[in-house]
Coordinates of C-alpha atoms and ligand atoms in Angstrom, one line a residue:
M1 CA -186.0 -167.9 -17.9
K2 CA -182.8 -166.9 -20.5
R3 CA -180.5 -169.5 -20.3
K4 CA -176.8 -168.5 -19.6
M5 CA -174.5 -168.1 -21.7
Y6 CA -170.6 -168.8 -21.6
N7 CA -168.2 -167.2 -23.5
F8 CA -164.8 -169.7 -23.3
S9 CA -162.8 -168.0 -26.3
A10 CA -158.8 -167.7 -26.7
G11 CA -159.0 -164.5 -27.9
P12 CA -160.7 -161.9 -28.0
S13 CA -162.1 -163.2 -24.9
Y14 CA -165.1 -162.8 -23.0
I15 CA -165.4 -160.0 -20.4
S16 CA -166.3 -160.0 -17.1
R17 CA -170.5 -158.7 -17.9
E18 CA -169.4 -155.7 -14.5
I19 CA -167.2 -153.8 -16.7
M20 CA -169.4 -154.5 -19.7
K21 CA -172.0 -152.3 -18.3
D22 CA -169.4 -149.5 -18.3
I23 CA -168.1 -150.1 -21.4
C24 CA -171.7 -149.7 -22.8
L25 CA -171.0 -146.3 -20.8
G26 CA -168.4 -145.2 -22.7
L27 CA -170.1 -146.1 -25.3
D28 CA -172.9 -143.4 -25.4
D29 CA -171.9 -140.4 -23.3
S30 CA -167.8 -140.5 -21.9
K31 CA -167.4 -138.4 -19.1
R32 CA -170.6 -136.3 -19.6
S33 CA -169.2 -134.3 -22.1
G34 CA -171.9 -135.1 -24.5
F35 CA -169.6 -137.6 -27.1
S36 CA -168.5 -141.6 -26.9
M37 CA -165.6 -142.6 -25.9
M38 CA -164.7 -142.9 -29.9
E39 CA -164.9 -139.7 -31.0
I40 CA -162.1 -138.5 -28.7
S41 CA -159.3 -136.8 -29.8
H42 CA -156.6 -138.8 -28.2
R43 CA -154.6 -135.3 -28.0
S44 CA -157.5 -134.4 -25.9
N45 CA -157.9 -133.6 -21.7
I46 CA -160.0 -136.7 -21.4
F47 CA -157.7 -138.8 -23.6
M48 CA -154.8 -137.8 -21.8
E49 CA -157.0 -138.9 -18.1
I50 CA -157.0 -142.4 -19.7
V51 CA -153.6 -142.3 -21.0
H52 CA -152.6 -141.5 -17.2
E53 CA -154.8 -143.4 -15.8
L54 CA -154.0 -146.5 -17.9
Q55 CA -149.9 -146.2 -17.5
G56 CA -151.0 -145.4 -13.6
G57 CA -152.8 -148.5 -12.6
L58 CA -150.8 -151.4 -14.8
R59 CA -147.6 -149.8 -12.5
N60 CA -150.0 -150.3 -9.7
V61 CA -151.6 -153.7 -10.1
L62 CA -148.5 -155.0 -11.8
D63 CA -145.7 -153.5 -9.7
I64 CA -144.0 -151.9 -12.1
P65 CA -140.6 -150.8 -10.9
E66 CA -140.0 -147.2 -11.5
N67 CA -136.9 -148.2 -13.7
Y68 CA -139.1 -149.0 -16.4
E69 CA -141.0 -148.0 -19.4
V70 CA -144.1 -148.8 -20.2
L71 CA -145.3 -148.2 -23.9
F72 CA -148.6 -149.1 -25.8
F73 CA -147.9 -149.9 -29.5
H74 CA -150.1 -151.2 -33.0
G75 CA -149.7 -154.4 -34.3
G76 CA -150.3 -157.4 -31.6
A77 CA -148.4 -159.8 -29.8
R78 CA -146.8 -160.4 -33.9
G79 CA -146.0 -157.4 -34.2
M80 CA -143.5 -157.4 -31.2
F81 CA -141.8 -160.8 -32.9
S82 CA -140.7 -158.0 -35.3
A83 CA -140.2 -155.0 -33.2
I84 CA -138.6 -156.6 -30.5
P85 CA -135.6 -157.8 -32.7
L86 CA -135.6 -154.5 -35.1
N87 CA -134.6 -152.5 -32.3
L88 CA -132.8 -154.6 -30.0
F89 CA -131.0 -157.0 -32.0
Q90 CA -128.2 -156.9 -34.1
R91 CA -128.6 -159.3 -37.7
N92 CA -125.7 -161.8 -36.7
E93 CA -126.5 -161.4 -32.6
I94 CA -127.0 -165.1 -31.6
V95 CA -130.4 -164.9 -29.8
D96 CA -131.9 -167.9 -28.2
Y97 CA -135.8 -168.5 -29.0
L98 CA -137.4 -170.9 -25.7
I99 CA -139.3 -173.8 -28.3
G100 CA -142.4 -174.4 -25.6
G101 CA -144.9 -174.7 -28.5
Y102 CA -147.4 -172.9 -31.0
W103 CA -146.4 -169.6 -30.5
S104 CA -143.0 -169.3 -29.3
N105 CA -142.1 -170.8 -32.6
Y106 CA -143.3 -168.1 -34.5
A107 CA -141.5 -166.0 -32.4
Y108 CA -138.9 -167.4 -33.0
R109 CA -139.7 -167.9 -36.6
E110 CA -139.5 -163.9 -37.5
G111 CA -136.7 -163.6 -35.7
L112 CA -134.9 -165.5 -38.0
K113 CA -135.5 -162.7 -40.6
Y114 CA -133.4 -159.9 -38.4
C115 CA -131.4 -161.9 -35.8
S116 CA -129.5 -165.4 -35.7
A117 CA -132.1 -166.7 -33.3
R118 CA -131.4 -169.8 -33.0
S119 CA -134.6 -172.3 -31.8
V120 CA -134.1 -173.8 -28.2
E121 CA -136.3 -176.8 -27.4
I122 CA -137.7 -176.7 -23.8
I123 CA -140.0 -179.6 -24.0
K124 CA -140.1 -182.8 -23.8
E125 CA -142.5 -185.7 -24.5
S126 CA -142.6 -188.7 -21.6
R127 CA -143.2 -192.6 -22.8
N128 CA -146.2 -191.8 -21.4
D129 CA -146.7 -188.6 -24.2
I130 CA -146.8 -186.1 -21.2
V131 CA -145.9 -183.2 -22.1
S132 CA -143.1 -181.6 -19.9
L133 CA -140.6 -179.3 -19.0
L134 CA -136.6 -180.6 -19.7
P135 CA -135.1 -178.4 -16.8
V136 CA -132.4 -175.6 -17.5
K137 CA -129.4 -177.4 -17.8
K138 CA -130.4 -179.5 -20.8
W139 CA -131.8 -176.5 -22.4
D140 CA -128.7 -176.0 -25.0
L141 CA -128.4 -172.6 -24.7
S142 CA -125.7 -170.3 -26.4
N143 CA -122.5 -169.4 -24.6
K144 CA -122.4 -166.3 -27.3
S145 CA -126.7 -164.8 -26.7
K146 CA -127.2 -162.0 -25.1
Y147 CA -130.6 -162.7 -24.9
V148 CA -133.6 -164.8 -24.5
H149 CA -137.1 -165.1 -25.8
Y150 CA -139.3 -167.3 -24.1
C151 CA -143.3 -167.2 -24.0
H152 CA -144.4 -167.9 -20.5
N153 CA -148.5 -169.0 -21.5
E154 CA -148.6 -171.5 -24.6
T155 CA -152.0 -170.4 -25.6
V156 CA -152.5 -173.0 -28.0
E157 CA -150.9 -176.0 -25.9
G158 CA -152.5 -174.9 -22.6
L159 CA -148.5 -175.0 -21.5
R160 CA -147.0 -172.7 -18.4
A161 CA -143.5 -172.3 -17.8
H162 CA -143.6 -170.9 -14.6
I163 CA -141.5 -167.8 -13.6
E164 CA -139.4 -169.1 -11.6
D165 CA -138.3 -172.1 -14.7
I166 CA -136.2 -169.3 -15.5
D167 CA -134.2 -168.3 -12.4
D168 CA -131.2 -170.6 -13.5
I169 CA -131.2 -169.2 -16.7
P170 CA -127.8 -167.5 -16.8
K171 CA -127.7 -164.4 -15.4
D172 CA -126.3 -162.2 -18.0
K173 CA -128.6 -162.9 -19.7
V174 CA -131.5 -160.2 -20.7
I175 CA -135.0 -162.4 -20.4
I176 CA -137.7 -160.7 -22.7
A177 CA -141.3 -162.4 -22.0
D178 CA -144.4 -163.2 -24.3
F179 CA -147.8 -162.7 -21.9
S180 CA -150.1 -162.4 -24.3
S181 CA -152.4 -164.8 -22.4
S182 CA -150.8 -164.8 -19.0
I183 CA -150.8 -161.0 -18.2
L184 CA -152.6 -159.8 -15.2
S185 CA -153.5 -163.4 -13.8
E186 CA -151.0 -163.8 -11.3
P187 CA -148.2 -161.8 -10.0
I188 CA -145.1 -161.2 -11.8
D189 CA -141.5 -159.8 -10.6
I190 CA -141.1 -157.7 -13.8
S191 CA -137.3 -156.8 -12.4
K192 CA -136.6 -160.5 -13.7
F193 CA -137.2 -159.7 -17.1
G194 CA -136.0 -156.6 -19.4
I195 CA -139.0 -157.0 -21.4
V196 CA -142.4 -158.2 -20.7
Y197 CA -145.4 -157.9 -22.9
A198 CA -148.4 -159.0 -24.2
S199 CA -151.4 -158.3 -26.5
F200 CA -154.8 -156.6 -25.0
Q201 CA -157.5 -159.0 -26.4
K202 CA -157.0 -161.9 -23.1
N203 CA -156.8 -160.0 -19.6
M204 CA -156.2 -156.6 -20.4
G205 CA -159.3 -155.6 -23.0
I206 CA -160.0 -156.1 -26.2
A207 CA -157.3 -156.4 -29.4
G208 CA -156.1 -153.6 -30.8
T209 CA -153.1 -152.4 -28.4
T210 CA -150.4 -154.2 -27.0
V211 CA -148.2 -153.0 -23.8
V212 CA -144.3 -153.5 -24.1
I213 CA -143.0 -153.1 -20.6
I214 CA -139.2 -152.1 -21.2
R215 CA -136.5 -151.9 -18.9
S216 CA -135.8 -148.3 -19.9
N217 CA -131.6 -149.0 -20.5
L218 CA -132.7 -151.6 -23.1
I219 CA -134.6 -148.3 -25.0
E220 CA -131.9 -147.7 -27.2
K221 CA -131.3 -146.1 -31.1
P222 CA -132.7 -149.6 -33.3
R223 CA -130.4 -152.1 -34.7
H224 CA -131.8 -151.6 -37.8
D225 CA -132.3 -149.1 -39.7
S226 CA -134.7 -149.2 -42.0
I227 CA -137.2 -149.9 -38.7
P228 CA -140.8 -148.4 -39.3
S229 CA -140.5 -145.1 -36.9
I230 CA -143.8 -146.6 -35.2
L231 CA -142.3 -149.8 -34.1
D232 CA -139.6 -147.7 -32.7
F233 CA -139.5 -148.3 -28.4
S234 CA -137.7 -145.1 -28.6
V235 CA -139.9 -142.7 -31.1
Q236 CA -142.3 -144.4 -29.0
L237 CA -140.8 -143.4 -25.8
K238 CA -140.5 -139.9 -26.8
N239 CA -144.2 -139.7 -28.0
S240 CA -145.8 -141.4 -24.7
S241 CA -146.2 -143.8 -27.0
L242 CA -149.6 -141.1 -29.4
Y243 CA -146.7 -141.1 -31.9
N244 CA -149.9 -142.1 -33.9
T245 CA -153.6 -142.2 -33.2
P246 CA -153.7 -145.0 -31.5
S247 CA -156.5 -147.1 -30.4
T248 CA -158.0 -144.6 -28.3
F249 CA -161.8 -147.2 -27.2
S250 CA -158.8 -150.2 -26.5
W251 CA -156.9 -148.1 -24.4
Y252 CA -160.7 -146.8 -22.8
V253 CA -161.4 -150.5 -21.9
S254 CA -158.3 -151.6 -20.2
T255 CA -158.4 -148.8 -18.2
L256 CA -161.8 -150.4 -16.4
I257 CA -160.5 -153.2 -16.5
I258 CA -157.4 -152.6 -13.9
R259 CA -159.9 -150.8 -12.4
W260 CA -161.8 -154.2 -12.0
I261 CA -158.8 -156.0 -11.1
R262 CA -158.2 -153.5 -8.3
K263 CA -161.9 -153.9 -7.1
N264 CA -161.8 -157.3 -7.1
G265 CA -157.9 -157.1 -4.8
G266 CA -155.9 -157.7 -7.4
V267 CA -153.7 -159.1 -8.9
R268 CA -152.9 -162.0 -5.9
K269 CA -156.5 -162.4 -5.6
I270 CA -157.5 -162.6 -9.5
E271 CA -154.8 -165.8 -9.2
Q272 CA -156.0 -167.0 -6.3
M273 CA -159.6 -166.9 -8.1
N274 CA -157.7 -168.0 -11.4
R275 CA -156.7 -171.4 -9.4
K276 CA -159.5 -171.9 -8.2
K277 CA -161.4 -172.3 -11.6
A278 CA -158.2 -173.9 -12.9
E279 CA -158.2 -176.6 -10.7
L280 CA -162.1 -178.2 -10.6
L281 CA -161.8 -178.1 -14.8
Y282 CA -158.3 -180.4 -14.1
N283 CA -159.8 -182.3 -11.7
T284 CA -162.7 -183.0 -13.4
I285 CA -160.8 -184.5 -16.8
D286 CA -158.6 -186.5 -14.2
Q287 CA -161.2 -188.0 -12.6
S288 CA -163.1 -188.7 -16.0
Q289 CA -162.5 -192.1 -18.4
L290 CA -163.4 -189.8 -20.9
Y291 CA -160.8 -186.6 -21.4
I292 CA -157.5 -186.3 -21.5
N293 CA -154.7 -183.7 -20.4
S294 CA -151.8 -184.4 -21.8
I295 CA -149.4 -181.9 -19.7
D296 CA -147.5 -182.2 -17.0
M297 CA -149.5 -180.9 -13.4
K298 CA -147.0 -178.3 -12.6
Y299 CA -146.7 -177.1 -16.3
R300 CA -150.5 -177.2 -16.8
S301 CA -150.9 -173.6 -18.0
M302 CA -154.4 -171.6 -15.2
M303 CA -156.0 -169.7 -18.9
N304 CA -155.9 -172.4 -21.4
V305 CA -157.2 -175.7 -20.7
T306 CA -157.2 -178.4 -23.2
F307 CA -158.3 -181.5 -23.2
R308 CA -159.6 -184.2 -25.8
T309 CA -161.4 -187.4 -26.5
K310 CA -160.1 -190.8 -27.8
S311 CA -161.8 -189.8 -30.9
T312 CA -161.8 -186.9 -33.4
K313 CA -165.5 -188.2 -34.0
I314 CA -166.2 -187.6 -29.5
D315 CA -164.4 -183.8 -29.8
E316 CA -166.8 -183.5 -32.2
K317 CA -169.9 -184.1 -30.7
F318 CA -168.7 -182.8 -27.3
V319 CA -168.5 -179.2 -29.1
E320 CA -171.7 -180.0 -31.0
F321 CA -173.4 -180.6 -28.4
S322 CA -171.9 -178.3 -25.9
E323 CA -172.5 -175.1 -28.1
K324 CA -176.1 -176.4 -28.2
S325 CA -176.0 -176.4 -24.0
G326 CA -174.2 -172.2 -24.3
L327 CA -170.9 -173.1 -24.3
L328 CA -169.1 -171.6 -26.7
F329 CA -166.1 -171.0 -28.8
L330 CA -165.0 -175.1 -27.1
R331 CA -163.1 -176.2 -29.7
G332 CA -159.5 -176.8 -29.8
H333 CA -157.0 -174.6 -32.2
R334 CA -156.3 -175.5 -35.7
E335 CA -153.2 -177.4 -35.2
T336 CA -153.8 -179.5 -32.2
K337 CA -157.9 -180.1 -32.8
G338 CA -159.4 -181.1 -29.4
M339 CA -161.6 -179.3 -26.4
R340 CA -159.3 -175.4 -25.5
A341 CA -161.5 -173.9 -22.3
S342 CA -160.1 -170.7 -21.9
I343 CA -160.7 -169.3 -18.5
Y344 CA -159.2 -165.9 -18.5
N345 CA -159.9 -163.3 -15.5
S346 CA -163.2 -162.1 -16.7
M347 CA -164.4 -165.8 -16.8
P348 CA -166.7 -166.0 -13.6
Y349 CA -165.9 -169.5 -12.3
E350 CA -170.4 -170.1 -12.9
G351 CA -169.0 -170.7 -15.9
V352 CA -166.4 -173.5 -15.7
K353 CA -168.4 -175.0 -12.8
A354 CA -171.5 -175.1 -16.0
L355 CA -168.4 -176.4 -18.2
V356 CA -168.0 -179.2 -15.7
D357 CA -171.3 -180.2 -15.3
F358 CA -172.3 -180.3 -19.2
M359 CA -168.9 -182.3 -19.6
K360 CA -169.8 -185.3 -16.8
Y361 CA -173.3 -185.1 -18.6
F362 CA -171.9 -185.7 -21.8
E363 CA -169.5 -188.8 -20.4
H364 CA -172.4 -189.8 -18.8
Q365 CA -174.5 -189.5 -22.2
Y366 CA -171.1 -191.2 -23.6
F367 CA -171.2 -194.0 -21.3
F368 CA -174.3 -195.6 -21.5
K369 CA -174.4 -195.2 -25.3
D370 CA -177.7 -192.8 -25.5
I371 CA -178.7 -192.9 -28.4
S372 CA -180.0 -190.0 -29.6
F373 CA -177.3 -187.9 -27.7
F374 CA -174.7 -189.6 -30.5
Ligands
LIG1 C1 -149.2 -166.2 -26.1 C2 -149.3 -165.7 -27.2 N1 -148.7 -164.5 -28.2 C3 -148.5 -163.6 -29.4 C4 -150.0 -163.9 -29.7 C5 -150.3 -163.1 -30.8 O1 -151.4 -162.1 -30.5 P1 -151.9 -161.2 -31.9 O2 -152.3 -161.8 -32.6 O3 -152.2 -160.1 -30.7 O4 -150.4 -161.0 -32.7 C6 -151.3 -165.1 -29.0 C7 -152.7 -164.8 -30.1 O5 -153.2 -165.6 -29.2 C8 -150.9 -165.3 -28.3 O6 -151.5 -166.6 -27.3

């Protein structure tokens, strides 16, 4: 019997086999035109159908209000780290960047090139090393800033700031949010944000595209004249995101993913499944004597579950043996080390069950010092 393998990669990441079957159909004979989806012109009627389905489907599943535009770009979320300041911020504009981890820090560092970016620490570490979020009143927000940037789910650390956490930010500020590793995993009240953006390669599809959901009145003449046209929000809006040739295949894959979400009951239902998977994994960690997760329960990510043991040597063994057991890409990020299981929408409950079974087995072997195992 073929052994089941599960891919816990942080992105590009696992795609449900059900969706993969449809992707393969598109590889071969797209909509019975006799050509692969990869060979279809982005100006063709077939591709226009994809564009409409992608835009409409995303509007539907995320309940995007009428006064928001949905744009697609190349360049990943990192591209947006530059495009957003180039479009929106004056060079001397004070912008608050909330720092909750690796990715929000990168956004801030890029922002420094184009505006007067301020780093606002929102993390607190307690005496027993538990990482948590400071209450908003303790955030050092400037009374001169109009924009606040934050990352909803820190993929590297496995920390998620709840959408409600930003409710106490003064209402006159425009919130810009990186949802790269959490978009489509739970409902988002888009109206709370000026911009929600995300790379495709986790919950939205395959690498190659970034979605930007932006309140229409924020699209104006860019603040920086030197902005490349390809990053200019007004140019992309005028050209329906087809200013140059887009990553056509990645757009196509995302239409299939959105179909799959709708078929599975929409984002609210997907959120329930995600919660169940995350609970199973976190409960296993909390009940064990070997595994440690240092994120305050309230802020634990539903998408990226990080854990480690007391020693890097044991972590290494864990990764080595998990791979041999068909549980792939569990090595933690190079900065944080330890382990990380990315359990995006496509990861089935059985995949997480297989992981927790392995974790229990590994722990048992460790405590009973099975020489052949270590
Ligand atoms: C939260 C977050 N923001 C930004 C990025 C960078 O995305 P990209 O590689 O598409 O530029 C990542 C990548 O993993 C991410 O997880």
